[in-house]
Tab-separated table of C-alpha atoms in Angstrom:
chain	number	residue	atom	x	y	z
A	200	GLN	CA	-11.415	-32.763	11.872
A	201	ILE	CA	-12.170	-31.869	8.274
A	202	PHE	CA	-14.792	-34.403	7.301
A	203	GLN	CA	-17.325	-33.375	9.874
A	204	PRO	CA	-20.945	-32.658	9.025
A	205	LEU	CA	-21.523	-29.103	7.860
A	206	HIS	CA	-23.381	-27.965	10.990
A	207	THR	CA	-20.470	-28.819	13.321
A	208	LEU	CA	-18.105	-26.970	10.995
A	209	ARG	CA	-20.414	-23.958	11.091
A	210	ALA	CA	-20.502	-24.054	14.893
A	211	ALA	CA	-16.709	-24.174	15.050
A	212	GLU	CA	-16.433	-21.347	12.537
A	213	LYS	CA	-18.777	-19.172	14.600
A	214	GLU	CA	-16.362	-19.001	17.510
A	215	LEU	CA	-13.446	-18.100	15.271
A	216	LEU	CA	-15.270	-15.500	13.228
A	217	PRO	CA	-16.017	-11.893	14.085
A	218	GLY	CA	-19.397	-11.581	15.766
A	219	PHE	CA	-18.772	-13.941	18.642
A	220	HIS	CA	-17.495	-11.583	21.361
A	221	GLN	CA	-19.444	-9.168	23.549
A	222	PHE	CA	-18.381	-5.525	23.554
A	223	GLU	CA	-19.824	-2.025	23.746
A	224	TRP	CA	-18.982	1.465	22.538
A	225	GLN	CA	-19.136	4.633	24.642
A	226	PRO	CA	-20.751	6.716	23.320
A	227	ALA	CA	-22.623	4.325	21.034
A	228	LEU	CA	-21.479	4.531	17.401
A	229	LYS	CA	-23.448	6.927	15.208
A	230	ASN	CA	-25.617	5.176	12.619
A	231	VAL	CA	-24.254	1.743	13.557
A	232	SER	CA	-26.398	-0.882	15.263
A	233	THR	CA	-25.354	-1.782	18.820
A	234	SER	CA	-25.642	-5.552	18.349
A	235	CYS	CA	-22.355	-7.458	18.703
A	236	ASN	CA	-23.202	-10.782	17.141
A	237	VAL	CA	-23.016	-9.675	13.540
A	238	GLY	CA	-21.204	-12.099	11.260
A	239	ILE	CA	-20.712	-11.665	7.548
A	240	ILE	CA	-22.947	-9.001	6.052
A	241	ASN	CA	-23.726	-7.731	2.604
A	242	GLY	CA	-21.016	-5.207	1.788
A	243	LEU	CA	-23.585	-2.658	0.663
A	244	SER	CA	-25.507	-2.617	3.929
A	245	GLY	CA	-25.033	0.773	5.503
A	246	TRP	CA	-25.118	2.435	2.090
A	247	THR	CA	-28.368	4.357	1.857
A	248	SER	CA	-29.187	4.826	-1.772
A	249	SER	CA	-31.070	7.914	-2.790
A	250	VAL	CA	-33.681	7.991	-5.507
A	251	ASP	CA	-31.277	8.843	-8.311
A	252	ASP	CA	-28.536	6.402	-7.267
A	253	SER	CA	-28.159	3.542	-9.650
A	254	PRO	CA	-28.020	0.374	-7.555
A	255	ALA	CA	-24.476	-0.978	-7.322
A	256	ASP	CA	-24.635	-4.306	-9.107
A	257	THR	CA	-21.788	-6.097	-7.430
A	258	ILE	CA	-21.414	-9.032	-5.080
A	259	THR	CA	-19.762	-7.837	-1.908
A	260	ARG	CA	-19.396	-9.366	1.554
A	261	ARG	CA	-17.799	-7.851	4.611
A	262	PHE	CA	-17.552	-7.848	8.385
A	263	ARG	CA	-18.767	-4.850	10.297
A	264	TYR	CA	-15.595	-2.884	11.025
A	265	ASP	CA	-15.992	-2.662	14.806
A	266	VAL	CA	-16.877	-6.350	15.102
A	267	ALA	CA	-13.798	-7.300	13.070
A	268	LEU	CA	-11.568	-5.091	15.241
A	269	VAL	CA	-12.941	-6.711	18.396
A	270	SER	CA	-12.223	-10.142	16.980
A	271	ALA	CA	-8.658	-9.128	16.057
A	272	LEU	CA	-8.089	-7.716	19.561
A	273	LYS	CA	-9.414	-10.899	21.159
A	274	ASP	CA	-6.931	-12.859	19.034
A	275	LEU	CA	-4.194	-10.777	20.657
A	276	GLU	CA	-5.616	-11.130	24.170
A	277	GLU	CA	-2.724	-13.243	25.473
A	278	ASP	CA	-0.096	-10.943	23.952
A	279	ILE	CA	-1.744	-7.876	25.492
A	280	VAL	CA	-1.958	-9.441	28.962
A	281	GLU	CA	1.631	-10.616	28.677
A	282	GLY	CA	2.734	-7.140	27.591
A	283	LEU	CA	1.038	-5.632	30.628
A	284	ARG	CA	2.736	-8.163	32.877
A	285	ASP	CA	6.163	-7.522	31.344
A	286	ASN	CA	5.802	-3.800	32.006
A	287	GLY	CA	4.779	-4.407	35.583
A	288	MET	CA	1.293	-3.004	34.947
A	289	GLU	CA	-0.611	-5.611	36.853
A	290	ASP	CA	-4.148	-6.218	35.795
A	291	SER	CA	-6.014	-4.049	38.259
A	292	SER	CA	-4.331	-0.735	37.471
A	293	CYS	CA	-4.922	-0.658	33.701
A	294	THR	CA	-8.434	-0.617	32.450
A	295	SER	CA	-8.510	2.593	30.442
A	296	GLY	CA	-6.115	4.498	28.243
A	297	PHE	CA	-5.380	1.777	25.694
A	298	SER	CA	-4.773	2.960	22.165
A	299	VAL	CA	-4.604	0.749	19.118
A	300	MET	CA	-2.803	1.654	15.886
A	301	ILE	CA	-4.415	0.180	12.779
A	302	LYS	CA	-2.865	-0.078	9.329
A	303	GLU	CA	-5.425	-0.221	6.537
A	304	CYS	CA	-4.758	-1.745	3.122
A	305	CYS	CA	-6.859	-1.764	0.032
A	306	ASP	CA	-5.914	-3.203	-3.297
A	307	GLY	CA	-7.585	-4.115	-6.558
A	308	MET	CA	-6.824	-7.455	-8.167
A	309	GLY	CA	-7.030	-8.107	-11.873
A	310	ASP	CA	-8.588	-11.155	-13.477
A	311	VAL	CA	-10.064	-13.404	-10.791
A	312	SER	CA	-12.555	-15.063	-13.128
A	313	GLU	CA	-13.142	-18.800	-13.076
A	314	LYS	CA	-10.728	-20.358	-15.533
A	315	HIS	CA	-12.842	-23.472	-16.113
A	316	GLY	CA	-16.567	-23.715	-16.681
A	317	GLY	CA	-18.532	-22.851	-19.791
A	318	GLY	CA	-19.959	-19.558	-20.965
A	319	PRO	CA	-18.285	-16.319	-21.961
A	320	VAL	CA	-15.131	-15.181	-20.186
A	321	VAL	CA	-16.127	-12.185	-18.110
A	322	PRO	CA	-13.421	-9.794	-16.963
A	323	GLU	CA	-13.927	-10.233	-13.233
A	324	LYS	CA	-11.945	-7.999	-10.938
A	325	ALA	CA	-11.978	-7.849	-7.174
A	326	VAL	CA	-11.079	-5.349	-4.469
A	327	ARG	CA	-9.917	-6.449	-1.026
A	328	PHE	CA	-9.864	-4.166	1.997
A	329	SER	CA	-8.052	-5.367	5.093
A	330	PHE	CA	-6.464	-4.115	8.297
A	331	THR	CA	-3.567	-5.023	10.586
A	332	ILE	CA	-3.235	-4.199	14.282
A	333	MET	CA	0.226	-2.635	14.305
A	334	SER	CA	0.569	-1.853	17.994
A	335	VAL	CA	-1.312	-1.549	21.263
A	336	SER	CA	-0.079	0.975	23.809
A	337	VAL	CA	-1.395	2.131	27.161
A	338	LEU	CA	-1.249	5.382	29.078
A	339	ALA	CA	-1.872	4.507	32.724
A	340	ASP	CA	-3.320	7.094	35.092
A	341	ASP	CA	-0.056	7.701	36.924
A	342	MET	CA	2.180	7.599	33.843
A	343	GLU	CA	3.741	10.460	31.903
A	344	GLU	CA	3.923	8.765	28.511
A	345	GLU	CA	2.476	5.788	26.679
A	346	VAL	CA	4.003	2.356	27.008
A	347	THR	CA	3.756	0.064	24.004
A	348	ILE	CA	2.657	-3.357	25.213
A	349	PHE	CA	2.260	-5.057	21.848
A	350	THR	CA	3.938	-4.483	18.483
A	351	GLU	CA	3.123	-6.669	15.487
A	352	PRO	CA	6.382	-8.530	14.789
A	353	LYS	CA	5.469	-9.358	11.165
A	354	PRO	CA	3.402	-6.434	9.897
A	355	ASN	CA	3.709	-7.629	6.303
A	356	SER	CA	2.627	-11.211	6.773
A	357	GLU	CA	-0.739	-12.280	5.395
A	358	LEU	CA	-1.369	-13.786	8.833
A	359	SER	CA	-1.540	-10.414	10.546
A	360	CYS	CA	-3.565	-8.886	7.727
A	361	LYS	CA	-7.261	-9.401	8.526
A	362	PRO	CA	-9.713	-9.189	5.621
A	363	LEU	CA	-12.573	-6.783	6.174
A	364	CYS	CA	-14.332	-6.568	2.854
A	365	LEU	CA	-14.300	-8.466	-0.446
A	366	THR	CA	-16.001	-7.147	-3.544
A	367	PHE	CA	-16.236	-8.030	-7.178
A	368	VAL	CA	-15.651	-4.579	-8.589
A	369	ASP	CA	-13.024	-2.951	-10.786
A	370	GLU	CA	-10.878	-0.573	-8.715
A	371	SER	CA	-11.097	1.912	-11.609
A	372	ASP	CA	-14.868	2.069	-11.341
A	373	HIS	CA	-14.824	4.939	-8.894
A	374	GLU	CA	-18.589	5.148	-8.356
A	375	THR	CA	-19.070	1.503	-7.410
A	376	LEU	CA	-15.894	1.434	-5.355
A	377	THR	CA	-16.981	4.423	-3.293
A	378	ALA	CA	-20.443	2.893	-2.827
A	379	VAL	CA	-18.821	-0.234	-1.429
A	380	LEU	CA	-16.216	1.472	0.751
A	381	GLY	CA	-18.594	4.259	1.838
A	382	PRO	CA	-20.058	2.322	4.774
A	383	ILE	CA	-16.571	1.305	5.911
A	384	VAL	CA	-15.465	4.947	5.921
A	385	ALA	CA	-18.602	5.917	7.841
A	386	GLU	CA	-17.996	3.225	10.481
A	387	ARG	CA	-14.358	4.190	10.772
A	388	ASN	CA	-15.287	7.861	11.305
A	389	ALA	CA	-17.808	6.859	13.964
A	390	MET	CA	-15.183	4.804	15.789
A	391	LYS	CA	-12.728	7.713	15.902
A	392	GLU	CA	-15.145	9.586	18.162
A	393	SER	CA	-15.787	6.768	20.591
A	394	ARG	CA	-14.159	4.242	22.930
A	395	LEU	CA	-14.501	0.486	22.814
A	396	ILE	CA	-15.182	-1.351	26.078
A	397	LEU	CA	-14.018	-4.951	25.762
A	398	SER	CA	-13.031	-7.610	28.264
A	399	ILE	CA	-9.337	-8.506	27.965
A	400	GLY	CA	-7.761	-10.784	30.552
A	401	GLY	CA	-11.015	-10.898	32.493
A	402	LEU	CA	-11.330	-7.120	33.019
A	403	PRO	CA	-13.289	-4.624	30.920
A	404	ARG	CA	-10.813	-2.254	29.263
A	405	SER	CA	-11.316	0.774	27.086
A	406	PHE	CA	-9.625	1.186	23.704
A	407	ARG	CA	-9.272	4.082	21.312
A	408	PHE	CA	-8.433	3.390	17.683
A	409	HIS	CA	-6.139	5.310	15.354
A	410	PHE	CA	-6.453	4.455	11.685
A	411	ARG	CA	-3.689	4.935	9.141
A	412	GLY	CA	-4.421	4.124	5.530
A	413	THR	CA	-0.932	3.365	4.285
A	414	GLY	CA	-1.343	0.112	2.390
A	415	TYR	CA	-2.474	1.630	-0.883
A	416	ASP	CA	-0.565	1.748	-4.122
A	417	GLU	CA	-0.223	5.069	-5.897
A	418	LYS	CA	-3.187	4.427	-8.183
A	419	MET	CA	-5.508	3.822	-5.233
A	420	VAL	CA	-4.158	6.804	-3.267
A	421	ARG	CA	-4.777	9.119	-6.208
A	422	GLU	CA	-8.269	7.763	-6.598
A	423	MET	CA	-9.131	8.060	-2.901
A	424	GLU	CA	-7.578	11.496	-2.473
A	425	GLY	CA	-9.062	13.085	-5.585
A	426	LEU	CA	-5.747	13.599	-7.391
A	427	GLU	CA	-5.260	13.283	-11.128
A	428	ALA	CA	-4.079	9.896	-12.430
A	429	SER	CA	-0.435	8.914	-12.202
A	430	GLY	CA	0.542	10.274	-15.621
A	431	SER	CA	-0.265	13.789	-14.391
A	432	THR	CA	2.301	16.615	-14.370
A	433	TYR	CA	1.713	16.654	-10.599
A	434	ILE	CA	3.941	13.691	-10.074
A	435	CYS	CA	3.725	13.184	-6.348
A	436	THR	CA	1.041	12.180	-3.848
A	437	LEU	CA	3.156	13.693	-1.049
A	438	CYS	CA	4.233	17.101	-2.371
A	439	ASP	CA	3.120	19.656	-4.950
A	440	SER	CA	6.069	19.250	-7.286
A	441	THR	CA	5.553	18.982	-11.048
A	442	ARG	CA	7.418	16.431	-13.126
A	443	ALA	CA	9.736	19.082	-14.594
A	444	GLU	CA	10.571	20.519	-11.157
A	445	ALA	CA	11.155	17.050	-9.757
A	446	SER	CA	13.616	16.216	-12.510
A	447	GLN	CA	15.524	19.497	-11.993
A	448	ASN	CA	15.611	19.335	-8.209
A	449	MET	CA	15.591	15.660	-7.395
A	450	VAL	CA	16.197	15.643	-3.669
A	451	LEU	CA	14.958	18.740	-1.884
A	452	HIS	CA	11.215	18.392	-1.366
A	453	SER	CA	9.110	18.076	1.737
A	454	VAL	CA	5.808	16.308	2.367
A	455	THR	CA	3.012	18.872	2.117
A	456	ARG	CA	-0.135	17.130	0.945
A	457	ASN	CA	-2.710	15.788	3.365
A	458	HIS	CA	-6.362	14.824	3.311
A	459	ASP	CA	-7.751	18.072	4.741
A	460	GLU	CA	-5.761	20.186	2.342
A	461	ASN	CA	-6.957	18.030	-0.544
A	462	LEU	CA	-10.550	18.652	0.569
A	463	GLU	CA	-9.961	22.412	0.688
A	464	ARG	CA	-8.367	22.329	-2.736
A	465	TYR	CA	-11.261	20.376	-4.133
A	466	GLU	CA	-13.617	23.088	-2.835
A	467	ILE	CA	-11.519	25.704	-4.638
A	468	TRP	CA	-11.585	23.585	-7.788
A	469	ARG	CA	-15.356	23.224	-7.506
A	470	THR	CA	-16.181	26.864	-6.806
A	471	ASN	CA	-13.291	28.632	-8.591
A	472	PRO	CA	-13.526	31.651	-6.227
A	473	PHE	CA	-11.017	33.745	-8.201
A	474	SER	CA	-12.667	33.101	-11.587
A	475	GLU	CA	-9.448	31.793	-13.076
A	476	SER	CA	-8.937	29.955	-16.358
A	477	ALA	CA	-8.817	26.151	-16.243
A	478	ASP	CA	-5.009	26.108	-16.357
A	479	GLU	CA	-4.555	28.697	-13.616
A	480	LEU	CA	-7.123	26.929	-11.472
A	481	ARG	CA	-5.441	23.568	-11.925
A	482	ASP	CA	-2.130	25.108	-10.988
A	483	ARG	CA	-3.695	26.598	-7.860
A	484	VAL	CA	-5.110	23.259	-6.656
A	485	LYS	CA	-2.042	21.294	-7.800
A	486	GLY	CA	-4.008	18.641	-9.620
A	487	VAL	CA	-6.751	17.951	-7.060
A	488	SER	CA	-9.788	17.705	-9.274
A	489	ALA	CA	-12.128	15.234	-7.599
A	490	LYS	CA	-13.573	15.001	-4.129
A	491	PRO	CA	-11.215	13.164	-1.746
A	492	PHE	CA	-13.205	10.211	-0.519
A	493	MET	CA	-11.067	8.427	2.047
A	494	GLU	CA	-8.284	9.675	4.250
A	495	THR	CA	-4.938	8.062	3.462
A	496	GLN	CA	-1.683	8.654	5.286
A	497	PRO	CA	0.871	10.189	2.928
A	498	THR	CA	3.642	7.606	2.738
A	499	ILE	CA	5.458	5.561	0.113
A	500	ASP	CA	4.397	2.066	-0.764
A	501	ALA	CA	7.636	0.132	-0.392
A	502	LEU	CA	6.665	-2.783	-2.628
A	503	HIS	CA	5.621	-0.668	-5.594
A	504	CYS	CA	8.611	1.544	-4.993
A	505	ASP	CA	10.784	-1.514	-5.592
A	506	ILE	CA	8.857	-2.441	-8.709
A	507	GLY	CA	8.779	1.085	-10.144
A	508	ASN	CA	12.486	1.607	-9.661
A	509	ALA	CA	13.362	-1.800	-11.090
A	510	THR	CA	11.338	-0.963	-14.208
A	511	GLU	CA	13.327	2.244	-14.516
A	512	PHE	CA	16.659	0.438	-14.130
A	513	TYR	CA	15.562	-2.139	-16.708
A	514	LYS	CA	15.031	0.703	-19.174
A	515	ILE	CA	18.368	2.313	-18.291
A	516	PHE	CA	20.064	-1.043	-18.936
A	517	GLN	CA	18.504	-1.208	-22.403
A	518	ASP	CA	19.530	2.370	-23.170
A	519	GLU	CA	23.087	1.734	-22.047
A	520	ILE	CA	23.414	-1.414	-24.156
A	521	GLY	CA	22.342	0.679	-27.151
A	522	GLU	CA	24.463	3.705	-26.185
A	523	VAL	CA	21.436	6.015	-26.403
A	524	TYR	CA	23.410	8.929	-24.921
A	525	GLU	CA	25.043	9.437	-28.345
A	526	LYS	CA	22.076	8.686	-30.584
A	527	VAL	CA	19.340	11.113	-31.522
A	528	ASN	CA	16.243	9.044	-32.208
A	529	PRO	CA	16.803	5.295	-32.185
A	530	SER	CA	14.218	3.351	-34.203
A	531	ARG	CA	11.811	0.921	-32.646
A	532	GLU	CA	13.684	-2.022	-34.222
A	533	GLU	CA	16.937	-0.932	-32.594
A	534	ARG	CA	15.267	-0.629	-29.207
A	535	ARG	CA	13.715	-4.050	-29.628
A	536	SER	CA	17.095	-5.606	-30.382
A	537	TRP	CA	18.627	-4.061	-27.234
A	538	ARG	CA	15.798	-5.388	-25.160
A	539	ALA	CA	16.191	-8.855	-26.664
A	540	ALA	CA	19.928	-8.750	-25.906
A	541	LEU	CA	19.236	-7.674	-22.316
A	542	ASP	CA	16.623	-10.400	-21.754
A	543	LYS	CA	18.901	-13.052	-23.247
A	544	GLN	CA	21.812	-12.001	-21.047
A	545	LEU	CA	19.674	-11.888	-17.884
A	546	ARG	CA	18.265	-15.322	-18.679
A	547	LYS	CA	21.721	-16.771	-19.294
A	548	LYS	CA	23.534	-15.228	-16.305
A	549	MET	CA	20.775	-14.715	-13.758
A	550	LYS	CA	18.235	-17.371	-14.833
A	551	LEU	CA	15.696	-14.525	-15.098
A	552	LYS	CA	12.839	-15.217	-17.487
A	553	PRO	CA	11.452	-12.095	-19.187
A	554	VAL	CA	8.150	-10.993	-17.621
A	555	MET	CA	5.223	-9.140	-19.133
A	556	ARG	CA	4.796	-6.783	-16.204
A	557	MET	CA	7.495	-6.209	-13.649
A	558	ASN	CA	6.688	-8.037	-10.419
A	559	GLY	CA	8.209	-8.013	-6.948
A	560	ASN	CA	10.304	-11.150	-7.337
A	561	TYR	CA	11.776	-10.079	-10.663
A	562	ALA	CA	12.521	-6.632	-9.238
A	563	ARG	CA	14.387	-8.129	-6.274
A	564	ARG	CA	16.555	-10.283	-8.561
A	565	LEU	CA	17.209	-7.493	-11.054
A	566	MET	CA	18.331	-4.977	-8.462
A	567	THR	CA	21.536	-6.763	-7.505
A	568	GLN	CA	25.211	-6.232	-8.186
A	569	GLU	CA	25.278	-9.561	-10.103
A	570	ALA	CA	22.619	-8.331	-12.506
A	571	VAL	CA	24.605	-5.148	-13.161
A	572	ASP	CA	27.767	-7.146	-13.781
A	573	ALA	CA	25.872	-9.266	-16.289
A	574	VAL	CA	24.533	-6.157	-18.043
A	575	CYS	CA	27.963	-4.524	-18.038
A	576	GLU	CA	29.273	-7.339	-20.239
A	577	LEU	CA	27.067	-5.878	-22.989
A	578	VAL	CA	27.974	-2.225	-22.373
A	579	PRO	CA	30.773	-1.170	-24.726
A	580	ARG	CA	32.537	1.616	-22.785
A	581	GLU	CA	34.341	1.333	-19.485
A	582	GLU	CA	33.239	4.719	-18.091
A	583	ARG	CA	29.552	3.865	-18.702
A	584	ARG	CA	30.021	0.490	-16.998
A	585	GLU	CA	31.549	2.256	-14.020
A	586	ALA	CA	28.597	4.690	-13.842
A	587	LEU	CA	26.093	1.820	-13.924
A	588	ARG	CA	27.890	-0.027	-11.142
A	589	GLU	CA	28.005	3.135	-9.027
A	590	LEU	CA	24.282	3.753	-9.633
A	591	MET	CA	23.389	0.267	-8.427
A	592	ARG	CA	25.786	0.468	-5.486
A	593	LEU	CA	24.088	3.643	-4.274
A	594	TYR	CA	20.646	2.160	-4.852
A	595	LEU	CA	21.486	-0.943	-2.835
A	596	GLN	CA	22.664	1.321	-0.017
A	597	MET	CA	19.369	3.215	-0.089
A	598	LYS	CA	16.953	0.341	-0.514
A	599	PRO	CA	17.099	-1.281	2.966
A	600	VAL	CA	16.030	2.030	4.476
A	601	TRP	CA	12.588	1.954	2.941
A	602	ARG	CA	12.241	-1.829	3.024
A	603	ALA	CA	13.148	-2.469	6.661
A	604	THR	CA	10.423	-2.869	9.259
A	605	CYS	CA	12.527	-0.901	11.703
A	606	PRO	CA	15.393	0.877	9.909
A	607	ALA	CA	16.856	2.473	13.039
A	608	LYS	CA	17.521	-1.042	14.370
A	609	GLU	CA	18.124	-2.988	11.166
A	610	CYS	CA	20.257	-0.623	9.075
A	611	PRO	CA	21.239	2.454	11.126
A	612	ASP	CA	24.275	3.239	8.955
A	613	GLN	CA	22.345	3.293	5.705
A	614	LEU	CA	19.669	5.388	7.403
A	615	CYS	CA	22.263	7.972	8.437
A	616	ARG	CA	23.776	8.066	4.974
A	617	TYR	CA	20.477	8.116	3.092
A	618	SER	CA	20.341	11.814	2.252
A	619	PHE	CA	23.967	11.795	1.180
A	620	ASN	CA	23.452	8.682	-0.982
A	621	SER	CA	20.296	10.015	-2.575
A	622	GLN	CA	22.091	13.266	-3.399
A	623	ARG	CA	24.923	11.336	-5.084
A	624	PHE	CA	22.381	9.188	-6.919
A	625	ALA	CA	20.541	12.284	-8.159
A	626	ASP	CA	23.833	13.876	-9.285
A	627	LEU	CA	24.632	10.777	-11.334
A	628	LEU	CA	21.202	10.783	-12.955
A	629	SER	CA	21.323	14.452	-13.838
A	630	SER	CA	24.853	14.259	-15.299
A	631	THR	CA	25.755	10.847	-16.732
A	632	PHE	CA	22.178	9.748	-17.428
A	633	LYS	CA	20.658	13.104	-18.241
A	634	TYR	CA	19.382	11.828	-21.596
A	635	ARG	CA	16.683	10.021	-19.587
A	636	TYR	CA	15.960	12.675	-16.967
A	637	ASN	CA	15.715	15.806	-19.013
A	638	GLY	CA	12.454	17.325	-17.740
A	639	LYS	CA	11.002	13.967	-16.741
A	640	ILE	CA	11.345	11.471	-13.906
A	641	THR	CA	9.162	8.592	-12.752
A	642	ASN	CA	6.865	9.011	-9.757
A	643	TYR	CA	8.432	6.404	-7.527
A	644	LEU	CA	11.980	7.469	-8.323
A	645	HIS	CA	11.100	11.009	-7.226
A	646	LYS	CA	9.641	9.674	-3.968
A	647	THR	CA	12.625	7.418	-3.333
A	648	LEU	CA	15.026	10.316	-3.700
A	649	ALA	CA	13.046	13.120	-2.104
A	650	HIS	CA	10.761	11.838	0.629
A	651	VAL	CA	12.175	8.783	2.377
A	652	PRO	CA	14.118	10.419	5.256
A	653	GLU	CA	11.253	12.711	6.230
A	654	ILE	CA	8.714	9.892	6.379
A	655	ILE	CA	11.018	7.682	8.406
A	656	GLU	CA	11.585	10.524	10.825
A	657	ARG	CA	7.809	10.876	11.192
A	658	ASP	CA	6.718	7.218	11.303
A	659	GLY	CA	9.883	5.333	12.163
A	660	SER	CA	9.415	3.051	9.183
A	661	ILE	CA	8.179	2.783	5.626
A	662	GLY	CA	8.463	-0.975	5.121
A	663	ALA	CA	6.240	-1.857	8.075
A	664	TRP	CA	3.398	0.270	6.719
A	665	ALA	CA	3.557	-1.130	3.183
A	666	SER	CA	0.849	-3.124	1.440
A	667	GLU	CA	2.645	-6.437	1.223
A	668	GLY	CA	0.480	-8.304	3.722
A	669	ASN	CA	-2.533	-7.466	1.646
A	670	GLU	CA	-0.754	-8.292	-1.613
A	671	SER	CA	0.339	-11.717	-0.436
A	672	ALA	CA	-3.155	-12.410	0.851
A	673	ASN	CA	-4.392	-11.661	-2.669
A	674	LYS	CA	-2.624	-14.838	-3.704
A	675	LEU	CA	-4.546	-16.774	-1.064
A	676	PHE	CA	-7.777	-15.177	-2.221
A	677	ARG	CA	-7.181	-16.468	-5.752
A	678	ARG	CA	-6.482	-19.898	-4.423
A	679	PHE	CA	-9.501	-20.142	-2.162
A	680	ARG	CA	-11.725	-18.789	-4.847
A	681	LYS	CA	-10.555	-21.402	-7.335
A	682	MET	CA	-10.513	-24.401	-5.026
A	683	ASN	CA	-11.806	-24.283	-1.546
A	684	ALA	CA	-15.051	-22.389	-1.621
A	685	ARG	CA	-18.288	-24.302	-1.041
A	686	GLN	CA	-19.468	-24.568	-4.585
A	687	SER	CA	-22.071	-21.849	-4.979
A	688	LYS	CA	-21.722	-18.187	-5.887
A	689	ALA	CA	-23.509	-16.939	-2.787
A	690	TYR	CA	-21.199	-18.808	-0.435
A	691	GLU	CA	-18.006	-18.277	-2.298
A	692	LEU	CA	-17.096	-14.793	-1.113
A	693	GLU	CA	-18.160	-15.578	2.432
A	694	ASP	CA	-15.866	-18.576	2.525
A	695	VAL	CA	-12.937	-16.605	1.191
A	696	LEU	CA	-13.618	-13.829	3.700
A	697	LYS	CA	-13.490	-16.423	6.501
């Protein structure tokens, strides 16, 4: 199987890779070639550079978006046919009216440079863009409403997360990133206006695609949507609240931002129609000061929500060990000693090694009742220990709601109690822990308290739309890049993309 000559491997790969299936678009896609057999292409093809553009010097490989979608649909062919059969929609009746919901993820990865090999160490960073088919539904001619015939059971597995584009570029390098993702955005916009005709189960069927960019962390969302960076006074990518407002009123906010509004605000920022001063203008556009480049769906990234909140709790633990609520300005040495005590205790009781940057696994272990009990052993006063336990108890009640793939099924009680719990949680923060929340609050904590119920009401889930599939595939990317790629730079990215 494995030790076959290269040409047989290539032939086998061809059938499994995008670019093997026949399909057509009606109407044909604007500015996209009609050929179907397009395999891996240079990620910059489709980007027309003008005279004054500096050429993007980056290695990038991708699939054409429509070809990749076709391949992903063909992978699901059996599930789709089975779904039709289960709903009694026998083959003949359903050829049109299919709609496909796509989750898009995009994430930058730090240091992916070769660890061995001579020469200088270059800081190599990569960006991966991928998509997941979340559901396929069909509206038959004689039906009132859509019937869902396929739902991705594991929307956060790296298996359902198909890579579309790999690039060696730093996600903070906005110009190069937009040059690389530009063609993808253009293809996606073209596909919104058109229908795909593809043979599924032996009959040509027509599909419409709906794209939802939800798998982005806050940094990427701010970059794509033209918002100021995450330290901005405009704390939220979902509403217009400032940090001070969010720390005063922790719970009552509603989702207001969207891509079109961001575009309008950018126009106001650019033209300044009322000739205002910089501060007034910034207040009018609520921190939108760059052109929104890619439409994202305003949601909360569940994974980073976990990590952000765990970081916050870790700091609260330190402060409580040092009884900061009575002190004015503790010195750096004091703080360091509290942190050392906390790390030592967590290592002893929870077997938790200190980490440089909070990661998902550490966050999951830290946010448990056991961890709080361990920390409480170091907290001198009983009433503070009680407050800490209550804080964690409420948090653990809230957490499943934005982690679950389908909260209404998996944790209906916690879902019902969410607003109540978040209100209690906010009350605790603004009374017992007000030394930390006086005029400031972290971005993810604000989102956790203020926006979760509304988003779940709109989308049915937060966890299912998170970026985990993409994040766990990042791990695979590192591995393939180090070990399994055919040993030459030109091939490497193509192999990892396969």
